[in-house]
Tab-separated table of C-alpha atoms and ligand atoms in Angstrom:
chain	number	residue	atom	x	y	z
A	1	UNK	CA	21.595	-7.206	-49.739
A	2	UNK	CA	21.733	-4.907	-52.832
A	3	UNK	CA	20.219	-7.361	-55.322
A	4	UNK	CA	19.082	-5.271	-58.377
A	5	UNK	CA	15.275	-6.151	-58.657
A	6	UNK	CA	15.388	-4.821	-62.166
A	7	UNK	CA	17.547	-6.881	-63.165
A	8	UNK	CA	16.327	-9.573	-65.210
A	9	UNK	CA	19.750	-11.587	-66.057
A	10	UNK	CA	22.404	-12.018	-62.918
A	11	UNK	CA	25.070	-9.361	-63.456
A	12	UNK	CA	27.602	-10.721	-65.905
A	13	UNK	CA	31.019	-11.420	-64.523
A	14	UNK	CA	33.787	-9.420	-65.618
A	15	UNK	CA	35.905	-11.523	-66.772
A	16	UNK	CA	34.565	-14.664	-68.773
A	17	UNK	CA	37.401	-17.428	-69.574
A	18	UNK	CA	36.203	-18.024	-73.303
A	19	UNK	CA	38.651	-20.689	-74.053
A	20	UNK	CA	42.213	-21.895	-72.681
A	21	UNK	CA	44.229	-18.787	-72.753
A	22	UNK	CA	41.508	-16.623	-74.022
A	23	UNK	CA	39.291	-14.686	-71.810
A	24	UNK	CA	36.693	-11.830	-72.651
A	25	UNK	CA	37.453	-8.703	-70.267
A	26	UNK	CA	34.083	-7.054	-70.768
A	27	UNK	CA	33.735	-3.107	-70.846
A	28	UNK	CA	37.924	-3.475	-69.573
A	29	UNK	CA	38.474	0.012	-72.210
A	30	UNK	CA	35.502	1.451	-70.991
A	31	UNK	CA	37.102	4.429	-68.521
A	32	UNK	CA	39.418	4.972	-71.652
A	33	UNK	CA	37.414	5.449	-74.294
A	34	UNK	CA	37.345	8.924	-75.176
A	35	UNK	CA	40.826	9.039	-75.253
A	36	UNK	CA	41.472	5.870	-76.991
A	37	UNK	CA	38.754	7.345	-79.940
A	38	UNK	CA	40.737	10.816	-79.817
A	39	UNK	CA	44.022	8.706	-80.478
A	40	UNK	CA	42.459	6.953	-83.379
A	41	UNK	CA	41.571	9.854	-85.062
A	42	UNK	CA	45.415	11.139	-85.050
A	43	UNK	CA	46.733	7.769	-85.897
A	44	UNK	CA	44.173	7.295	-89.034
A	45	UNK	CA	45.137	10.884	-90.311
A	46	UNK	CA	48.830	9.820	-90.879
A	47	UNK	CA	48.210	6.536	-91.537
A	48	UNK	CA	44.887	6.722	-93.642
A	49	UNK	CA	42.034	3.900	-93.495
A	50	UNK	CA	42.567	1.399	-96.546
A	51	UNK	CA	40.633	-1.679	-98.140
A	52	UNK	CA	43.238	-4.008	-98.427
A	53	UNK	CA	43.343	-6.257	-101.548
A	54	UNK	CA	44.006	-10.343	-100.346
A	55	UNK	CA	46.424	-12.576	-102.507
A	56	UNK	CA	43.431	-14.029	-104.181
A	57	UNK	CA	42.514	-10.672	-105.503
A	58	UNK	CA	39.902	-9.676	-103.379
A	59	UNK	CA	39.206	-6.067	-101.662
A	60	UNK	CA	38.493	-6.722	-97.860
A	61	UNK	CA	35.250	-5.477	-96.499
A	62	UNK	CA	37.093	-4.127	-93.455
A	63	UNK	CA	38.795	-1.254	-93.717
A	64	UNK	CA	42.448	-1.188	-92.368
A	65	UNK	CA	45.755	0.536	-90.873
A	66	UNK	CA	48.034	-0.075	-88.336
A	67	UNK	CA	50.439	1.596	-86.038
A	68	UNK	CA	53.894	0.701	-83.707
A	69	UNK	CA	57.127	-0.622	-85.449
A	70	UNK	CA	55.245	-2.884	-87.742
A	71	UNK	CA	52.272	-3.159	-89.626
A	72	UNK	CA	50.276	-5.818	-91.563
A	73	UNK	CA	50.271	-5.746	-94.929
A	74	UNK	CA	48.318	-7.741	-97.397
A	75	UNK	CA	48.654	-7.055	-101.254
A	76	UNK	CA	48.626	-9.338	-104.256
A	77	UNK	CA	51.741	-11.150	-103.360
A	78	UNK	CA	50.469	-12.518	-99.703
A	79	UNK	CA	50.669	-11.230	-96.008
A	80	UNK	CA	53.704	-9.722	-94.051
A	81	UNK	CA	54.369	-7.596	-91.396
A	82	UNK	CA	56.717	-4.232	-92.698
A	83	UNK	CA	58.116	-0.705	-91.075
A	84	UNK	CA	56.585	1.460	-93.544
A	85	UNK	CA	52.893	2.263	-95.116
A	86	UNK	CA	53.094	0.949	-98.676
A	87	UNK	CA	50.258	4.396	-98.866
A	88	UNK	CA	52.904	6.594	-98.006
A	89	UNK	CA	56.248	5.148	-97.817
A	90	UNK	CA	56.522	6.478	-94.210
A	91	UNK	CA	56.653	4.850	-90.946
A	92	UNK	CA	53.829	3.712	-89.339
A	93	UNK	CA	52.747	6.287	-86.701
A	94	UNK	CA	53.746	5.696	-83.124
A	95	UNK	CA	51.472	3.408	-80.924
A	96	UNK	CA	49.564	5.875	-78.641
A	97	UNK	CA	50.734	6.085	-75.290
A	98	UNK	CA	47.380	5.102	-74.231
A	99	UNK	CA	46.722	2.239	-76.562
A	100	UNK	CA	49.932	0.577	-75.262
A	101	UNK	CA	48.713	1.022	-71.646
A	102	UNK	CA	45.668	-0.363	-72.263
A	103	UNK	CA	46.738	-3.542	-74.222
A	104	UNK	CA	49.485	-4.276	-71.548
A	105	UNK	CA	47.223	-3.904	-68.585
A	106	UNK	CA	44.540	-5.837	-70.353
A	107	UNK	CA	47.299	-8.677	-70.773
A	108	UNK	CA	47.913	-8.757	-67.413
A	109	UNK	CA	44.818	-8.941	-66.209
A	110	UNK	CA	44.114	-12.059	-68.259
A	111	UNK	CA	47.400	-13.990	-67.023
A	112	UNK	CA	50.234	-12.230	-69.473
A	113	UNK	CA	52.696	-10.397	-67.641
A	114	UNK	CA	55.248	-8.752	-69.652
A	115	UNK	CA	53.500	-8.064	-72.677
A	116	UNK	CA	55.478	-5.849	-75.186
A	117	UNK	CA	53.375	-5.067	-78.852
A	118	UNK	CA	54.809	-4.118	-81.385
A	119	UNK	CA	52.349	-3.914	-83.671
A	120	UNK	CA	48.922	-2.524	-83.903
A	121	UNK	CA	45.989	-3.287	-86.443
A	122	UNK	CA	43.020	-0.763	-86.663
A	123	UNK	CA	40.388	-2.069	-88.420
A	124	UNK	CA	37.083	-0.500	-89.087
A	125	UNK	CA	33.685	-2.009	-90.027
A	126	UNK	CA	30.763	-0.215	-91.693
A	127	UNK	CA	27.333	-1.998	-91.814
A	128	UNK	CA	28.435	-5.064	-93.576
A	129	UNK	CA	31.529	-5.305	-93.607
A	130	UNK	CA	32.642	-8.754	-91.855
A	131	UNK	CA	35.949	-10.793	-91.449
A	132	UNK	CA	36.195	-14.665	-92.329
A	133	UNK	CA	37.456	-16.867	-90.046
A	134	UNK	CA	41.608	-17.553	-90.124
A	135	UNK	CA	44.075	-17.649	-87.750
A	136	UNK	CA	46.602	-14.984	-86.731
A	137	UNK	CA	49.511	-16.594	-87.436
A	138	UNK	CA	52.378	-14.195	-89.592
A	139	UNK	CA	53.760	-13.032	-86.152
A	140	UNK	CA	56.660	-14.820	-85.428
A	141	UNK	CA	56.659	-15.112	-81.258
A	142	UNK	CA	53.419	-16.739	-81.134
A	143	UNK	CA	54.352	-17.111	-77.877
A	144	UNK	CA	52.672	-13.614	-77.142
A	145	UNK	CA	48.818	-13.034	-76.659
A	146	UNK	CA	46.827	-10.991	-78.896
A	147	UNK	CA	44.990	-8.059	-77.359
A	148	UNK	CA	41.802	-6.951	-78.889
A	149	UNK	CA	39.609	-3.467	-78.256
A	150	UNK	CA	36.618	-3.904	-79.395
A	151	UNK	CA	34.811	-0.089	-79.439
A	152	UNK	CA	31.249	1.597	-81.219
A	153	UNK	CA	28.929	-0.551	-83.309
A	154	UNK	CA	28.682	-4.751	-81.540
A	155	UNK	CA	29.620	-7.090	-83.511
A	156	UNK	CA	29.496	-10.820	-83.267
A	157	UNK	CA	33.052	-12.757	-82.514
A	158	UNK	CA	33.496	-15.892	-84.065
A	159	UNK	CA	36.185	-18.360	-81.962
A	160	UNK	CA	36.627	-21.700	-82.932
A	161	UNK	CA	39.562	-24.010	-82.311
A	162	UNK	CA	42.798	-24.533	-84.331
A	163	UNK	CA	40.870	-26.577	-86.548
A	164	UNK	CA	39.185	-24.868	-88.965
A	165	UNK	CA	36.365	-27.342	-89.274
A	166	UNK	CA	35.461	-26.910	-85.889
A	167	UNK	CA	31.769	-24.953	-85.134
A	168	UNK	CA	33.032	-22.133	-83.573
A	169	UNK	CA	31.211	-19.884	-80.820
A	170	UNK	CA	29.673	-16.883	-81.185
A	171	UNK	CA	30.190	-13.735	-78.849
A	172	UNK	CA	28.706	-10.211	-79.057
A	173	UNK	CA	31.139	-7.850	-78.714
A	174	UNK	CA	30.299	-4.320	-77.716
A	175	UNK	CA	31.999	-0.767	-76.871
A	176	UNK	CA	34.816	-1.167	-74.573
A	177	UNK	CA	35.049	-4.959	-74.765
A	178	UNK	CA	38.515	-6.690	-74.959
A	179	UNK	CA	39.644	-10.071	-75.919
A	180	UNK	CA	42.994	-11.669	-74.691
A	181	UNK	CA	43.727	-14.796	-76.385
A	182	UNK	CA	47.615	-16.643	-76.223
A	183	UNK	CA	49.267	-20.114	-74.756
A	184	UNK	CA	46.643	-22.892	-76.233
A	185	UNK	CA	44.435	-20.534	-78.037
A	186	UNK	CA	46.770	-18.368	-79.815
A	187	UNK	CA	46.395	-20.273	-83.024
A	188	UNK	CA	42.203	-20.352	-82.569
A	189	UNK	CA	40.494	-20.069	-86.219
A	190	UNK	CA	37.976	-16.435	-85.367
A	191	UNK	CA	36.372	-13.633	-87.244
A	192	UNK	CA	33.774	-11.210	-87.407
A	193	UNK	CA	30.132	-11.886	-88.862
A	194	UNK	CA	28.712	-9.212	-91.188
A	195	UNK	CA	28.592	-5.941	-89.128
A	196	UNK	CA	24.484	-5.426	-88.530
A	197	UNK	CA	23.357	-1.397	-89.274
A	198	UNK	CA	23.384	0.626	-86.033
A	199	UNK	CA	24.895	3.795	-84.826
A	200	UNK	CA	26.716	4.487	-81.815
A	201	UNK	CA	26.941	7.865	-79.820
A	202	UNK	CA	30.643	7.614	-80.075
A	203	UNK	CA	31.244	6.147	-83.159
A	204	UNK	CA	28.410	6.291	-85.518
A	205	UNK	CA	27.867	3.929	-87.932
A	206	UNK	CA	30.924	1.676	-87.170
A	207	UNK	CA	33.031	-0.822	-85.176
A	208	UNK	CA	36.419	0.017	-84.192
A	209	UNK	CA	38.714	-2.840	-83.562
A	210	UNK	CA	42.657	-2.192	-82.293
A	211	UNK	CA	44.698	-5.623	-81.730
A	212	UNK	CA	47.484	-5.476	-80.261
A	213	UNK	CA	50.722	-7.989	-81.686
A	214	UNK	CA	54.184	-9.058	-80.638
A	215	UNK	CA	55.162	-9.907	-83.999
A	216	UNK	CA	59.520	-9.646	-83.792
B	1	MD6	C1	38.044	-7.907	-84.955
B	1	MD6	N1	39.860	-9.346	-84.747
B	1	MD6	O1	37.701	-8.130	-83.811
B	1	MD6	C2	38.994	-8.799	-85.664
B	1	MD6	N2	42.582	-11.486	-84.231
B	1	MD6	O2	37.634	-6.965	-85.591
B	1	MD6	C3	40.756	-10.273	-85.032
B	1	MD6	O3	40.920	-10.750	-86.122
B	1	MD6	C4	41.533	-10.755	-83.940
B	1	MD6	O4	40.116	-9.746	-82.353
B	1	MD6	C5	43.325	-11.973	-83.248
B	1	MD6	C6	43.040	-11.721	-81.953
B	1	MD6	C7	41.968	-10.952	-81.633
B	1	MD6	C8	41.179	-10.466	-82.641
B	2	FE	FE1	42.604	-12.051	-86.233
């Protein structure tokens, strides 16, 4: 019997099914995180951090880039997915090695074999910062999950249903947590609340978030 008699909560399972087709694969980056951080340094020094300004004329609170074939875009004239950085003109960078391993294993574990992304979002959340809830939906194969790295600062994860009006839960999301989501959930309404202050050893004072697309 090797019952922790510390412990005041049973151990937490793995993997939690959050909703059909989504699943929470807690601390899944975990063994990976140093390089996955070491990765996002290169990838944000060709491909710069940005606050992104929404059609409706607003600058986001999260701070943004992207890497793979295609990147999202927002800007005064709406949301797309495009080859190049409007920043720098240049292609995005390549999608780390590592990253891509990650997100595919992570898909697999949670029931999607196969998974090819094509796209990679980085966002990054100082104190504050928060993202309302909406839907992923300017990929075109929606038939493809979303894989998403949650790493430094927690955060709480907002997942509803496809109807916006629906309450939606609430999950704390720390360091090395990752979300798969596809099949019936894929078009789930989610978001971030306001990032509370903290620092993390890794990190300091932010959350990292990669998600993984197949948007072509
Ligand atoms: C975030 N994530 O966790 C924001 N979208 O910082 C997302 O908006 C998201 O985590 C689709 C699938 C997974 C996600
Ligand atoms: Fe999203």
């Amino acid at each position: 019997m090797t019952a922790d008699l510390f412990a005041d909560q049973p151990p937490e399972p793995a993997t939690l099914p959050i909703a059909p087709g989504a699943v929470l694969l807690r601390g899944f980056a975990l063994d990976v995180d140093q390089a996955l951080l070491k990765a996002f340094a290169e990838v944000t020094a060709s491909a710069p951090l940005r606050h992104l300004i929404t059609p409706g004329g607003y600058t986001m609170s999260v701070a943004m880039t992207n890497c793979g074939p295609l990147g999202w875009v927002s800007d005064r004239r709406g949301y797309r997915y495009q080859a190049q950085d409007p920043l720098t003109g240049a292609s995005w960078p390549a999608m780390p090695a590592c990253w891509r391993e990650l997100a595919v294993r992570a898909a697999a574990e949670a029931g999607y074999g196969g998974f090819r992304p094509d796209a990679c979002l980085v966002n990054s959340y100082e104190p504050g910062a928060k993202l309302s809830l909406h839907q992923d939906k300017d990929e075109k194969d929606l038939s493809a999950p979303i894989v998403s790295v949650s790493l430094g600062l927690a955060a709480v994860f907002q997942f509803g249903t496809a109807v916006r009006s629906d309450r939606p839960q609430r999950l704390r999301l720390v360091h090395g947590d990752v979300v798969v989501w596809g099949g019936p959930s894929r078009l789930a309404f989610h978001g971030i609340a306001p990032l509370v202050d903290g620092e993390h050893a890794l990190t300091g004072q932010r959350r990292i978030n990669l998600t993984f697309r197949k948007v072509a």
